[in-house]
Tab-separated table of N, CA and C in Angstrom:
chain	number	residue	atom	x	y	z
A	726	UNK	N	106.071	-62.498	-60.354
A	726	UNK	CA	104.845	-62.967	-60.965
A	726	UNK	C	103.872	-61.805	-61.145
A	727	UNK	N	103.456	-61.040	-60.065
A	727	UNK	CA	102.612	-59.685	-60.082
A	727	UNK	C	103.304	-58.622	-61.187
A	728	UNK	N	104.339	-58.653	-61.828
A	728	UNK	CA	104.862	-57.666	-62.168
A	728	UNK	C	104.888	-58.365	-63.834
A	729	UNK	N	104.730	-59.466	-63.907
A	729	UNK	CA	104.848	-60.309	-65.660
A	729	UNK	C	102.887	-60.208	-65.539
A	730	UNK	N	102.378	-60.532	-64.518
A	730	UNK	CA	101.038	-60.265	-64.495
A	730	UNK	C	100.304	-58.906	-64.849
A	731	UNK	N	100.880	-57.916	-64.274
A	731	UNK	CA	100.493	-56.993	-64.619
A	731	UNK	C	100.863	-55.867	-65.734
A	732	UNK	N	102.032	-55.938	-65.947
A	732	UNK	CA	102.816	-55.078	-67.299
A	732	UNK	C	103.059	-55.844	-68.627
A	733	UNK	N	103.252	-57.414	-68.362
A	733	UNK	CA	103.241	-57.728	-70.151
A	733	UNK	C	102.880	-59.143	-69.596
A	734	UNK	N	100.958	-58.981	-69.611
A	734	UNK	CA	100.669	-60.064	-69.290
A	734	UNK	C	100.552	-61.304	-70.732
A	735	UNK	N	100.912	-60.361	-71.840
A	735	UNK	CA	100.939	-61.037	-73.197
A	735	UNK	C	101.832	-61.657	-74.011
A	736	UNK	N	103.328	-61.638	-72.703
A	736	UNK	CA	104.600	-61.927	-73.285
A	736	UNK	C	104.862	-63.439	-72.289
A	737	UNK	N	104.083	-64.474	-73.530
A	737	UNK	CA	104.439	-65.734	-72.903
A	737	UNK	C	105.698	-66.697	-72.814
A	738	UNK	N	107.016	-65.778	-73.465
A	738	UNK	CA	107.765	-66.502	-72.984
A	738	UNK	C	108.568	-66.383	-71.221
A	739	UNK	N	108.160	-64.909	-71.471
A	739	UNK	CA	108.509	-64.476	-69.968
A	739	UNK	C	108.085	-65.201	-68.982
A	740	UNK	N	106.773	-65.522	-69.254
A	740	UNK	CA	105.544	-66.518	-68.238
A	740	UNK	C	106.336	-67.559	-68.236
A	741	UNK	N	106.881	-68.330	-69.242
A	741	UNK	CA	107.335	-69.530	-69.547
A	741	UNK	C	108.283	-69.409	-68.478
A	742	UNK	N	109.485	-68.532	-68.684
A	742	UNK	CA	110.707	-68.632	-68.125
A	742	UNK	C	110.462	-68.449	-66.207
A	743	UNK	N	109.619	-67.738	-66.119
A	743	UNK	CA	109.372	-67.488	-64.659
A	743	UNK	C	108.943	-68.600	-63.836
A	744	UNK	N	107.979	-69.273	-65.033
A	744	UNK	CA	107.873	-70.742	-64.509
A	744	UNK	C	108.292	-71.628	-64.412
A	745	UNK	N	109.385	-71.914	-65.162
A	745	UNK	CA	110.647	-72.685	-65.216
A	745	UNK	C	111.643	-72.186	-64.119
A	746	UNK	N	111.868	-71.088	-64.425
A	746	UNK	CA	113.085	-70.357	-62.641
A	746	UNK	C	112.054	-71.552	-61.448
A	747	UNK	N	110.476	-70.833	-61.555
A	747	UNK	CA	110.216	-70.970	-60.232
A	747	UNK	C	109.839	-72.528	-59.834
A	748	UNK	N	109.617	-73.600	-60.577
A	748	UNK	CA	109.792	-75.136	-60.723
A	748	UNK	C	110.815	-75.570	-60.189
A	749	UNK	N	112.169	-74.691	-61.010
A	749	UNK	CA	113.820	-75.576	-60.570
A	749	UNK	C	113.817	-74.739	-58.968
A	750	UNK	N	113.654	-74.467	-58.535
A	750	UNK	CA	113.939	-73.110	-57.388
A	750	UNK	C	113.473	-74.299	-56.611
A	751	UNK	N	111.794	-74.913	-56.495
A	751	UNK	CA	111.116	-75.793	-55.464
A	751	UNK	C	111.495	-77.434	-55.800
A	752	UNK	N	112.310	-77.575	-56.697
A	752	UNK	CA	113.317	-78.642	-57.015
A	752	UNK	C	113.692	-79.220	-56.438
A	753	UNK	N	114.886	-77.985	-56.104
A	753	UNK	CA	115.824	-77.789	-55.556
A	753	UNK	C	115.714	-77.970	-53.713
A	754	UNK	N	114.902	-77.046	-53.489
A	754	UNK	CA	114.746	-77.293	-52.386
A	754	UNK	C	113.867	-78.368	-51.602
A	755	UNK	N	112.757	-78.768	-52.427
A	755	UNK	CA	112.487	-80.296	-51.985
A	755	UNK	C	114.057	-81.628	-51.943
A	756	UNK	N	114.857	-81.102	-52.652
A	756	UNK	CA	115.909	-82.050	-52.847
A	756	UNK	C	116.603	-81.750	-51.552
A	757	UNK	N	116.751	-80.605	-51.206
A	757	UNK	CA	117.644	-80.126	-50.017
A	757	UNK	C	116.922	-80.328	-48.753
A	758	UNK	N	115.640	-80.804	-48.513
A	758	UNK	CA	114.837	-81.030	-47.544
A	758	UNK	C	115.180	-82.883	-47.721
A	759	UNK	N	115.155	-83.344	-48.614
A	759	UNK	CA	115.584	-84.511	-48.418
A	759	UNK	C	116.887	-85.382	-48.260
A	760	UNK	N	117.828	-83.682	-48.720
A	760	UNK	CA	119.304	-84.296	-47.644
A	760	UNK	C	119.615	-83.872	-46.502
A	761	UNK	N	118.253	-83.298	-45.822
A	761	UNK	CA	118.474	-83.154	-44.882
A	761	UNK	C	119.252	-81.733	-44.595
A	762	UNK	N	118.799	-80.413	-45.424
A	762	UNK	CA	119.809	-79.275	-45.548
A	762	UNK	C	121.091	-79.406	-46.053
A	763	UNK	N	121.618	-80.270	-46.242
A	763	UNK	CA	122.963	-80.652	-47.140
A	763	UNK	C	123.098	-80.670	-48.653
A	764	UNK	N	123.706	-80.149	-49.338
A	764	UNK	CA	123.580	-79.200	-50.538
A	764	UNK	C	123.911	-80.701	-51.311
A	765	UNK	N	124.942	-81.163	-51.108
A	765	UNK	CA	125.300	-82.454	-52.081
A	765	UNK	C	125.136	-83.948	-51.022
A	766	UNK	N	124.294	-84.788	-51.630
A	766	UNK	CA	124.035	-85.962	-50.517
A	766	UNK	C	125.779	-86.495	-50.265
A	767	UNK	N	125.694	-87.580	-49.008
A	767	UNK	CA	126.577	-88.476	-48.708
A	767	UNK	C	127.070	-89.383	-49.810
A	768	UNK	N	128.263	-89.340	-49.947
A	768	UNK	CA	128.461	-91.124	-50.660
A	768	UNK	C	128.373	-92.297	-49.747
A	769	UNK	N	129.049	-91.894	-48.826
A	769	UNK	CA	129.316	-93.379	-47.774
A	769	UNK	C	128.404	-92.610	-46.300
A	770	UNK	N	128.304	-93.539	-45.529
A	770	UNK	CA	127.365	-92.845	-44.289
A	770	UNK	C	128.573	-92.748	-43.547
A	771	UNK	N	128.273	-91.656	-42.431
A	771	UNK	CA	129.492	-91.479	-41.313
A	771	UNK	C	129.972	-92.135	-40.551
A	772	UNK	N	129.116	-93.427	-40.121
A	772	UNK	CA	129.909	-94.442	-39.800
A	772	UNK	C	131.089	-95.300	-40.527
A	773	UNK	N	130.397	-95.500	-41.741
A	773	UNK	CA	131.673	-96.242	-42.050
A	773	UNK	C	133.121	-95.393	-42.806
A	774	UNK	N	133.015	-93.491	-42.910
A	774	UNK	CA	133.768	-93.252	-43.277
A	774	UNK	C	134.867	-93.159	-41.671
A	775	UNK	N	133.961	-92.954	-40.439
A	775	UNK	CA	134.885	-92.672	-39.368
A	775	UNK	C	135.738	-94.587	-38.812
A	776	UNK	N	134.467	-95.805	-39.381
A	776	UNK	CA	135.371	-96.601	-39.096
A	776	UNK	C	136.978	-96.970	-39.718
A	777	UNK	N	136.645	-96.365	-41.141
A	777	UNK	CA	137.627	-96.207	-42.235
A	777	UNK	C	138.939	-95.231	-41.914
A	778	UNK	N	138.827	-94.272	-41.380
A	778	UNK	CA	139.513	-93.706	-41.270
A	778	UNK	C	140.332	-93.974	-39.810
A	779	UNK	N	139.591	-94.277	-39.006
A	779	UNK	CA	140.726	-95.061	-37.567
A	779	UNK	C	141.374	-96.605	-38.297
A	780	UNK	N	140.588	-97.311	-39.013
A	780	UNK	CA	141.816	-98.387	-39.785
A	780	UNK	C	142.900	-98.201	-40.443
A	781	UNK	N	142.630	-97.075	-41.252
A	781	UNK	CA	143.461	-96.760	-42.158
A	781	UNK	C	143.280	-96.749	-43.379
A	782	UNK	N	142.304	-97.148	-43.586
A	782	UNK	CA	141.984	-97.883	-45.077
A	782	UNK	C	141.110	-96.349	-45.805
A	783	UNK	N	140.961	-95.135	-44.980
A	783	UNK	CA	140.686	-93.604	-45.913
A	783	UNK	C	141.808	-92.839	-45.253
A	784	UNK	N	141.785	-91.831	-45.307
A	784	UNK	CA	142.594	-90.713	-44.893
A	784	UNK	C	141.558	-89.452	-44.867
A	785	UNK	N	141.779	-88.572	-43.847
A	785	UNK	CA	140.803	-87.815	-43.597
A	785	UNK	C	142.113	-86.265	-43.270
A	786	UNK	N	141.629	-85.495	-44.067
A	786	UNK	CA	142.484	-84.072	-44.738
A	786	UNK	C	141.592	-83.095	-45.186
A	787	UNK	N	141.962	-81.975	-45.740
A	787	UNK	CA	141.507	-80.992	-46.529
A	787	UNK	C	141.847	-80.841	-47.767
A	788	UNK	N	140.868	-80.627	-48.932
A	788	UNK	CA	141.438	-80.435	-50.269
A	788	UNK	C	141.472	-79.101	-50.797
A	789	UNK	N	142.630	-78.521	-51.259
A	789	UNK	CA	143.021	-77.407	-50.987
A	789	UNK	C	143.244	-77.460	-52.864
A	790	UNK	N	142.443	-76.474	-53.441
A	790	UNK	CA	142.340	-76.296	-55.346
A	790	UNK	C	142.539	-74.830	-55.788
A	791	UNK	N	143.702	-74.771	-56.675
A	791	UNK	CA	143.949	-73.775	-56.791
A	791	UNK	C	143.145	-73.259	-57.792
A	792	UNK	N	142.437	-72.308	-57.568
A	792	UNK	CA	141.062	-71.188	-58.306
A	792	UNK	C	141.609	-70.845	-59.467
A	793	UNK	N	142.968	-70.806	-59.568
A	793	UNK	CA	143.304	-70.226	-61.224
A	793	UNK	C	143.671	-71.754	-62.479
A	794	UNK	N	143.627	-72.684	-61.779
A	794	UNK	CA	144.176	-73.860	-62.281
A	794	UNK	C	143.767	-74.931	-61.819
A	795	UNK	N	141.981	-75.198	-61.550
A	795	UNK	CA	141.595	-75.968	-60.740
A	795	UNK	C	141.406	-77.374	-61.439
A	796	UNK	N	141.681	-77.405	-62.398
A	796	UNK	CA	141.504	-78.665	-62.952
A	796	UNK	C	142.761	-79.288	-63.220
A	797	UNK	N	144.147	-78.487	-63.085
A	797	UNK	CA	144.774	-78.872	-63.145
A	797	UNK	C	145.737	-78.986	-61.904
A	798	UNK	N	145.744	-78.597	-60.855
A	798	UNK	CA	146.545	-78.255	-59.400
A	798	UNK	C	145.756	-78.512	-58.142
A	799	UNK	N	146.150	-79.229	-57.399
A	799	UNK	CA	145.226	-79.464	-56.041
A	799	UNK	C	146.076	-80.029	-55.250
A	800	UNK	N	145.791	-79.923	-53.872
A	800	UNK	CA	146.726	-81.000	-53.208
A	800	UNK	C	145.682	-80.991	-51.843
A	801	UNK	N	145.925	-82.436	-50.916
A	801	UNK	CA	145.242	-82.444	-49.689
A	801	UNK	C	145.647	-82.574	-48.231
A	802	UNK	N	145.637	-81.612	-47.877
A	802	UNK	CA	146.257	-80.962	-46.639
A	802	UNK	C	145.912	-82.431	-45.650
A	803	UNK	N	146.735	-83.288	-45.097
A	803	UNK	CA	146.398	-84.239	-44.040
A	803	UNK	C	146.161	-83.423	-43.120
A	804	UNK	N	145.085	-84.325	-42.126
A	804	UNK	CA	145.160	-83.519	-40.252
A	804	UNK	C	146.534	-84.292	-39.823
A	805	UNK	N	146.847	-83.086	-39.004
A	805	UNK	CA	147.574	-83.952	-38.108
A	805	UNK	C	149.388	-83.592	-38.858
A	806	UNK	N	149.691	-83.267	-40.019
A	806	UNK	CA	150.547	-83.220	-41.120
A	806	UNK	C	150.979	-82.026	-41.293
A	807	UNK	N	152.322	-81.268	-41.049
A	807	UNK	CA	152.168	-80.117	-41.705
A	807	UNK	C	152.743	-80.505	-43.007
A	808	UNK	N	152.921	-81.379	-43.774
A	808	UNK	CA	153.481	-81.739	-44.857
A	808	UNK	C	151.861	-81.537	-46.007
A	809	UNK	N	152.065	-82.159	-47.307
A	809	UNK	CA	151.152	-82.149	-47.832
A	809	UNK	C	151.060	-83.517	-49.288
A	810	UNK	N	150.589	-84.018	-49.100
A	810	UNK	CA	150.127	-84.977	-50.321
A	810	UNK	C	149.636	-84.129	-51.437
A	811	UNK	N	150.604	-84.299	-52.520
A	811	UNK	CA	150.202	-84.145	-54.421
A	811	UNK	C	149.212	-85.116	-54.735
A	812	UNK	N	148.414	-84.713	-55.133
A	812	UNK	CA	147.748	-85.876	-56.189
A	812	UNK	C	146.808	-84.861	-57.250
């Protein structure tokens, strides 16, 4: 801001854009104060994914995406499994 303030205090799109960065920036982090430091909220709360998962009715694993082909290749590592589920 001191530096669009002081060297091209006449170039208002710069102003524009700095103010726009600095809007989404406190966005953002009001959003992240309201998940509680967690970057993407919950879908389901932790209770009912841990009751879900001792029934049976989720499965609880790692999803493992391959970086060169991620939209097309993935698979999810079960706990407990050294095998692996395709999907």
């Amino acid at each position: 801001q001191n530096y669009l303030d002081n060297f091209w205090p006449d170039l208002k799109p710069a102003h524009e854009l700095f103010d726009s960065i600095l809007q989404a920036r406190c966005e953002r982090e009001s959003e992240s104060q309201e998940n509680h430091g967690k970057e993407y909220p919950e879908h389901l709360p932790v209770e009912i994914l841990e009751a879900g998962i001792k029934s049976g009715r989720y499965i609880q694993g790692t999803l493992n995406v391959n970086k060169h082909r991620a939209q097309l290749e993935a698979f999810v590592r079960l706990e407990g499994f050294g095998g692996k589920e395709t999907g």
